[in-house]
């Protein structure tokens, strides 16, 4: 028997979605674990998330990854939310449960933490972390980072009030983790070098650099950009010029996928070989 009829159906839903690397990643995870997973992509009009998800579920779909612009729609659609999805205010993973319930989770922050700690070998426990940005991407990673009990988490944003709002939202979680959580404008940050600086702004999309004190970067700093591409981002290049080690968000992409796979299947795939393969594909010259 080789047909897909014996396989459980999953997909990534987005708009656009044709460029998504998730079908490749989950195809590799299925092969690696032997799980009977069939994973495709689902393009939905921006105003028609719910009917497309319902049709997918009616056709036997078991779960979805959710990407731009539907993470808030998915949050609203879920009947149960994980604590990290509730904190993020956004859902990137939907699971259809046997009782018909729709479980919403958010694996983005976990993926970031795992990439930093496991793939890049930088422990976050006791670390001084600087988070640049206070939009949806930043909000989604705060709780998973606090779960690692860093020494300090400083959040800065072009619009300082949004960073202050995140600090207020996560004050209790920070206190529980014995982490010093602070934030505001880039000019108000605590002086000195950080162990990890995460760029969660959308700046890399248009090659702009978020405001940040150069003295925050040093040779002991990991400068992590949540964006990725064939070449280092402006943020990574800037950080390298200040002696820091740069990393892009490709590993986060793979590790959030691995965690979604775990949420669906209860089996945790190994992200590292898939990341290596994806990196090689990304760096290869594109065909003329
Ligand atoms: P996302 O879901 O990708 O986080 P978002 O919620 O729109 O998208 O948030 C975008 C983030 O990138 C915000 O922190 C934004 O700063 P503001 O809150 O001040 O708008 C930040 N951002 C976008 N472009 C930027 C730029 N050129 N320089 C600095 N920050 C930028």
Short mmCIF file of C-alpha atoms in Angstrom, two decimals, residues 30-284:
data_model
loop_
_atom_site.label_atom_id
_atom_site.label_comp_id
_atom_site.label_asym_id
_atom_site.label_seq_id
_atom_site.Cartn_x
_atom_site.Cartn_y
_atom_site.Cartn_z
CA UNK A 30 7.46 12.18 8.24
CA UNK A 31 10.19 10.19 6.49
CA UNK A 32 12.50 10.48 9.50
CA UNK A 33 9.92 9.33 12.06
CA UNK A 34 7.90 6.93 9.89
CA UNK A 35 4.71 8.76 10.88
CA UNK A 36 1.96 8.46 8.21
CA UNK A 37 1.75 12.19 7.53
CA UNK A 38 0.70 13.79 4.25
CA UNK A 39 1.46 17.53 4.32
CA UNK A 40 0.46 20.08 1.69
CA UNK A 41 -0.32 23.75 1.40
CA UNK A 42 -3.62 25.57 1.39
CA UNK A 43 -4.11 29.01 -0.11
CA UNK A 44 -7.08 30.89 1.33
CA UNK A 45 -8.39 34.33 0.34
CA UNK A 46 -7.62 36.81 3.11
CA UNK A 47 -11.29 37.05 4.08
CA UNK A 48 -12.06 33.32 3.90
CA UNK A 49 -9.92 31.60 6.51
CA UNK A 50 -12.77 29.88 8.38
CA UNK A 51 -14.59 28.28 5.40
CA UNK A 52 -11.28 26.97 4.04
CA UNK A 53 -10.33 25.47 7.39
CA UNK A 54 -13.78 23.91 7.82
CA UNK A 55 -13.62 22.35 4.35
CA UNK A 56 -10.15 20.98 5.11
CA UNK A 57 -11.39 19.43 8.36
CA UNK A 58 -14.50 17.99 6.68
CA UNK A 59 -12.22 16.35 4.12
CA UNK A 60 -10.40 14.61 6.98
CA UNK A 61 -7.67 17.16 7.76
CA UNK A 62 -6.06 16.57 11.15
CA UNK A 63 -4.07 19.73 11.66
CA UNK A 64 -2.75 22.96 10.18
CA UNK A 65 0.18 25.25 10.41
CA UNK A 66 -0.97 28.83 10.09
CA UNK A 67 1.08 31.60 8.57
CA UNK A 68 0.60 35.22 7.47
CA UNK A 69 -2.01 36.72 7.59
CA UNK A 70 -4.11 34.20 9.51
CA UNK A 71 -2.52 33.74 12.94
CA UNK A 72 -5.13 35.93 14.65
CA UNK A 73 -7.99 34.21 12.77
CA UNK A 74 -6.62 30.86 13.95
CA UNK A 75 -6.48 32.17 17.51
CA UNK A 76 -10.16 33.10 17.28
CA UNK A 77 -11.07 29.79 15.60
CA UNK A 78 -9.52 27.49 18.21
CA UNK A 79 -11.83 26.11 20.90
CA UNK A 80 -8.94 25.55 23.34
CA UNK A 81 -5.66 27.46 23.55
CA UNK A 82 -2.32 26.44 24.99
CA UNK A 83 -0.96 28.93 27.56
CA UNK A 84 1.76 29.98 25.13
CA UNK A 85 -0.79 30.62 22.35
CA UNK A 86 -2.95 32.62 24.76
CA UNK A 87 0.08 34.68 25.78
CA UNK A 88 1.14 35.21 22.18
CA UNK A 89 -2.37 36.21 21.14
CA UNK A 90 -1.73 34.24 17.96
CA UNK A 91 -1.87 30.63 16.79
CA UNK A 92 0.47 28.96 14.30
CA UNK A 93 -0.66 25.36 14.94
CA UNK A 94 -4.17 23.94 14.90
CA UNK A 95 -4.96 20.36 15.88
CA UNK A 96 -8.30 18.70 15.23
CA UNK A 97 -9.08 16.48 18.21
CA UNK A 98 -11.17 13.30 18.24
CA UNK A 99 -14.05 15.05 20.04
CA UNK A 100 -14.16 17.71 17.30
CA UNK A 101 -12.43 20.31 19.46
CA UNK A 102 -9.85 22.56 17.82
CA UNK A 103 -6.69 22.97 19.86
CA UNK A 104 -4.69 26.12 19.09
CA UNK A 105 -1.02 26.33 19.94
CA UNK A 106 1.89 28.62 19.13
CA UNK A 107 5.25 26.92 18.59
CA UNK A 108 7.16 29.93 17.24
CA UNK A 109 8.72 30.97 20.54
CA UNK A 110 9.60 27.41 21.46
CA UNK A 111 11.24 27.07 18.03
CA UNK A 112 13.33 30.18 18.64
CA UNK A 113 14.44 29.01 22.07
CA UNK A 114 15.32 25.54 20.82
CA UNK A 115 17.29 26.90 17.88
CA UNK A 116 19.28 29.19 20.16
CA UNK A 117 19.91 26.61 22.86
CA UNK A 118 20.25 23.35 20.94
CA UNK A 119 21.37 24.24 17.42
CA UNK A 120 23.44 27.29 18.32
CA UNK A 121 24.51 26.05 21.75
CA UNK A 122 23.74 29.22 23.73
CA UNK A 123 21.96 28.59 27.05
CA UNK A 124 19.31 31.14 27.96
CA UNK A 125 19.22 30.30 31.66
CA UNK A 126 20.91 33.19 33.43
CA UNK A 127 21.47 35.06 30.14
CA UNK A 128 20.98 38.76 29.47
CA UNK A 129 18.58 38.97 26.56
CA UNK A 130 17.63 42.01 24.50
CA UNK A 131 14.51 41.72 22.37
CA UNK A 132 14.10 44.26 19.58
CA UNK A 133 10.49 44.82 18.54
CA UNK A 134 7.12 44.59 20.25
CA UNK A 135 4.77 43.40 17.50
CA UNK A 136 3.22 39.99 17.06
CA UNK A 137 6.51 38.20 16.46
CA UNK A 138 8.07 39.62 19.62
CA UNK A 139 5.02 38.95 21.76
CA UNK A 140 5.04 35.30 20.68
CA UNK A 141 8.53 34.62 22.00
CA UNK A 142 8.42 36.33 25.39
CA UNK A 143 6.84 33.53 27.42
CA UNK A 144 9.01 30.71 25.98
CA UNK A 145 12.10 32.84 26.70
CA UNK A 146 10.97 33.56 30.27
CA UNK A 147 10.41 29.82 30.73
CA UNK A 148 14.19 29.41 30.36
CA UNK A 149 14.79 31.69 33.38
CA UNK A 150 17.09 34.29 31.85
CA UNK A 151 18.73 36.84 34.16
CA UNK A 152 17.37 39.80 32.22
CA UNK A 153 14.91 40.35 29.40
CA UNK A 154 14.88 43.86 27.99
CA UNK A 155 12.34 44.70 25.30
CA UNK A 156 12.82 47.79 23.16
CA UNK A 157 10.71 49.09 20.35
CA UNK A 158 10.49 52.07 18.00
CA UNK A 159 7.08 52.73 19.57
CA UNK A 160 8.12 52.55 23.22
CA UNK A 161 4.57 52.17 24.57
CA UNK A 162 4.21 48.80 22.85
CA UNK A 163 7.33 47.51 24.60
CA UNK A 164 6.01 48.86 27.90
CA UNK A 165 2.72 47.06 27.30
CA UNK A 166 4.56 43.76 26.81
CA UNK A 167 6.49 44.32 30.02
CA UNK A 168 3.20 44.85 31.85
CA UNK A 169 1.61 41.78 30.24
CA UNK A 170 4.47 39.48 31.24
CA UNK A 171 5.39 41.01 34.62
CA UNK A 172 3.99 38.09 36.60
CA UNK A 173 5.60 35.44 34.39
CA UNK A 174 8.93 37.26 34.72
CA UNK A 175 8.60 37.44 38.47
CA UNK A 176 7.81 33.70 38.59
CA UNK A 177 10.96 33.05 36.53
CA UNK A 178 13.08 35.39 38.71
CA UNK A 179 13.87 37.37 35.57
CA UNK A 180 14.37 41.12 35.43
CA UNK A 181 11.95 42.28 32.74
CA UNK A 182 12.14 45.87 31.52
CA UNK A 183 11.51 47.78 28.35
CA UNK A 184 10.76 50.95 26.45
CA UNK A 185 12.62 52.97 23.88
CA UNK A 186 16.03 52.00 22.51
CA UNK A 187 17.54 54.97 24.35
CA UNK A 188 16.35 53.75 27.73
CA UNK A 189 18.02 50.34 27.81
CA UNK A 190 20.35 49.12 30.50
CA UNK A 191 23.97 49.67 29.46
CA UNK A 192 26.41 46.87 28.82
CA UNK A 193 26.67 43.89 26.55
CA UNK A 194 23.94 41.33 26.10
CA UNK A 195 24.42 37.59 25.67
CA UNK A 196 21.62 37.33 23.14
CA UNK A 197 20.00 40.05 21.02
CA UNK A 198 16.94 38.96 19.05
CA UNK A 199 15.67 41.08 16.18
CA UNK A 200 11.90 40.54 16.12
CA UNK A 201 11.15 43.72 14.15
CA UNK A 202 9.89 43.59 10.60
CA UNK A 203 12.87 45.79 9.68
CA UNK A 204 14.78 43.11 7.78
CA UNK A 205 11.93 42.88 5.31
CA UNK A 206 12.86 46.28 3.90
CA UNK A 207 16.53 46.05 4.90
CA UNK A 208 16.25 48.61 7.69
CA UNK A 209 18.07 48.32 10.97
CA UNK A 210 16.15 48.71 14.23
CA UNK A 211 17.58 51.32 16.56
CA UNK A 212 19.90 49.73 19.13
CA UNK A 213 22.93 50.87 21.12
CA UNK A 214 26.10 49.49 19.51
CA UNK A 215 27.50 48.88 22.98
CA UNK A 216 24.91 46.12 23.50
CA UNK A 217 26.88 43.99 21.01
CA UNK A 218 30.18 42.30 21.79
CA UNK A 219 32.21 39.24 20.97
CA UNK A 220 30.17 37.21 23.45
CA UNK A 221 26.85 38.22 21.87
CA UNK A 222 24.62 36.05 19.73
CA UNK A 223 22.74 38.39 17.37
CA UNK A 224 19.70 36.48 16.17
CA UNK A 225 17.48 37.74 13.36
CA UNK A 226 14.09 36.04 13.15
CA UNK A 227 14.16 36.69 9.39
CA UNK A 228 16.22 34.59 7.02
CA UNK A 229 17.33 34.55 3.43
CA UNK A 230 20.08 33.39 1.12
CA UNK A 231 22.35 36.12 2.52
CA UNK A 232 22.95 37.54 6.01
CA UNK A 233 20.40 40.22 6.93
CA UNK A 234 21.41 43.85 7.55
CA UNK A 235 21.02 43.21 11.26
CA UNK A 236 23.41 40.24 11.13
CA UNK A 237 25.96 42.19 9.10
CA UNK A 238 25.74 45.13 11.49
CA UNK A 239 26.19 42.81 14.47
CA UNK A 240 29.16 41.03 12.87
CA UNK A 241 30.81 44.42 12.35
CA UNK A 242 30.60 44.90 16.12
CA UNK A 243 32.20 41.52 16.81
CA UNK A 244 29.02 39.56 17.52
CA UNK A 245 28.07 36.17 16.18
CA UNK A 246 25.09 36.31 13.83
CA UNK A 247 22.31 33.82 13.17
CA UNK A 248 19.20 33.99 11.03
CA UNK A 249 15.75 32.54 11.64
CA UNK A 250 15.93 29.45 9.43
CA UNK A 251 16.54 27.24 12.45
CA UNK A 252 13.56 28.78 14.21
CA UNK A 253 11.43 27.88 11.20
CA UNK A 254 12.56 24.25 11.35
CA UNK A 255 12.22 23.98 15.12
CA UNK A 256 8.74 25.52 15.27
CA UNK A 257 7.77 22.93 12.67
CA UNK A 258 9.30 20.13 14.75
CA UNK A 259 7.29 21.28 17.76
CA UNK A 260 4.08 21.43 15.69
CA UNK A 261 4.79 17.89 14.52
CA UNK A 262 5.14 16.89 18.16
CA UNK A 263 1.83 18.59 19.05
CA UNK A 264 0.09 16.59 16.32
CA UNK A 265 1.85 13.24 16.52
CA UNK A 266 3.40 12.99 19.99
CA UNK A 267 6.71 12.22 18.28
CA UNK A 268 9.57 14.72 18.20
CA UNK A 269 11.57 14.80 14.97
CA UNK A 270 15.23 15.85 14.87
CA UNK A 271 15.42 19.35 13.39
CA UNK A 272 19.19 19.53 12.86
CA UNK A 273 19.54 17.38 9.70
CA UNK A 274 16.56 19.07 8.08
CA UNK A 275 18.00 22.48 8.92
CA UNK A 276 21.31 21.49 7.32
CA UNK A 277 19.54 20.34 4.19
CA UNK A 278 17.42 23.49 3.99
CA UNK A 279 20.48 25.68 4.52
CA UNK A 280 22.25 24.00 1.63
CA UNK A 281 19.20 24.49 -0.61
CA UNK A 282 18.92 28.15 0.40
CA UNK A 283 22.60 28.86 -0.26
CA UNK A 284 22.67 27.07 -3.60
#
